[in-house]
Amino acid sequence: MTKPDYIMVWEECLAIIKDNTTEEGFKTWFAPIRAKSLVGRTLTLEVPSHYVREHIESHYNDLLLKVLTRVIGNGFRLIYSVRVVGNSYVRTLESSRETPENRAVVLNGDAQRYNGSAYAIPGIQKVKIDSHLNSNYDFENFVVGECNRLGYSAGMSISNNPGKNAFNPLFIYGGPGLGKTHLAQAIGIATKDMFPDKIVLYVNANTFVAQYMDTVGVNHQITDFLRFYQAVDLLIVDDVHEFADKKGSQNALFQIFNYLHQLQKQLILTSDKPPVELSGLDQRLLSRFKWGLSVELTMPDYATKLAILKSKCLRGGVEVPEEILEYIAENVKGNIRELEGTIVTLIAQATFTKKEITMELAHDLIEKIVQTPQNEITVAKISRVVCDYFKIAPEQIASKSRKREVAQARQIAMYLSRTLTNTSLSYIGSQIGGRDHATVLHSYNTVSDLIDTERTFKKYISDLKRILCQ
Ligand code: ADP
Ligand code: MG
């Protein structure tokens, strides 16, 4: 009995792919793929998980395009079908039907969002403005919990009514790896879905500064630069703290901001600190940042961490026992990026070494990759050391007690946390007795003054710094 066409076609493709990839790459990414059908020139392949599909799309699109054009011919379509628990998902790669020398690829359907340069394929059909949105960062993949609920709700309102709402600009701030870029991009994607004609543009502050230097710094073409940005309906500027001390770029952003805001176009900014704590930025710009709504993304709580882990497993098409996910949620103390790194590594191990995911494997991994280094200075460690030094109980520093030595220890712990860690004032407050950011700032200023005027204070601080930094 002869094999069906689709099997033969795919085997022919595999033979060419094998000659053009490493053995390891072939075994890992291509061998697990199954051909499912060939209808006309449309080939459907079943891939084991989103993870595999994403990897193939970002690393092997060029190769696949060449191979499929050779084997099936111009005008082929490739459909990926991803088998996820209870969920089948389809994406398409399609070759151009126009002219033989036009080797353009159209990423179709859902994939239209892949216009970012990371996915640029030579000859890709151009949309008017490349939005630089990454479709993995959409609301569907964004798990909502206490740590990000306000930002999420504001984001949903914005995408239903960009520009004409009370959240303009939306200023999203928080530490690294807490989802600022993801949330900002999700708002961009949802807006584009609701209003396909609106121009959405995502730009990282560093890219903005580099573009500014290239066009304005060299050619003095500020008008062209401004005109480009003034054409958009939703502008996302990520990591605005990177603008610190870059006066020319700040000025350009200021002009763009005013222009867009006046026309009721939407602005979204992200930063590692709230506007009041940003240094090196022009006051005029900071005051604009405060016009709309500022929302903080904080560290996820246990329930949110668990939900994020479950969502990543579902996307990876892998089932991981609940108690292992609980173990990870409890033990990974870092941000969402670290949490994601842990589960992605576990899934990768399970997929490619065919080992079962056991508690032991999870345990080893956590030991290896996420254990906090002994000498890392955290707010918790500072509190402990300060309590030890002043011989007070840890409960006291967290209490409302106004006893002089307790209040003083608390202020010193806040001062040291601001000086020695990268965390925000509100985070420090939340860790030391549930105080707000104003209290932390006040403590910091008080201790700074006392160090200048009182010798004993100076000694406390230098002793404590020595203990913490050894
Ligand atoms: P930041 O910009 O704050 O440094 P990112 O937006 O890059 O953080 O997020 C880090 C990683 O964590 C990304 O891979 C992102 O998809 C993931 N992530 C962040 N927040 C969430 C969330 N609420 N649900 C699911 N994944 C998230
Ligand atoms: Mg980011």
Coordinates of C-alpha atoms and ligand atoms in Angstrom, one line a residue, residues 180-181 202 238-239 270 337, ligand 2:
K180 CA 4.7 46.1 32.5
T181 CA 5.7 45.3 28.9
Y202 CA 4.9 50.4 20.6
D238 CA 8.1 51.4 27.4
D239 CA 10.7 52.0 30.2
T270 CA 5.8 52.3 31.6
R337 CA 9.9 36.4 34.7
Ligands
MG2 MG 9.6 45.5 30.2

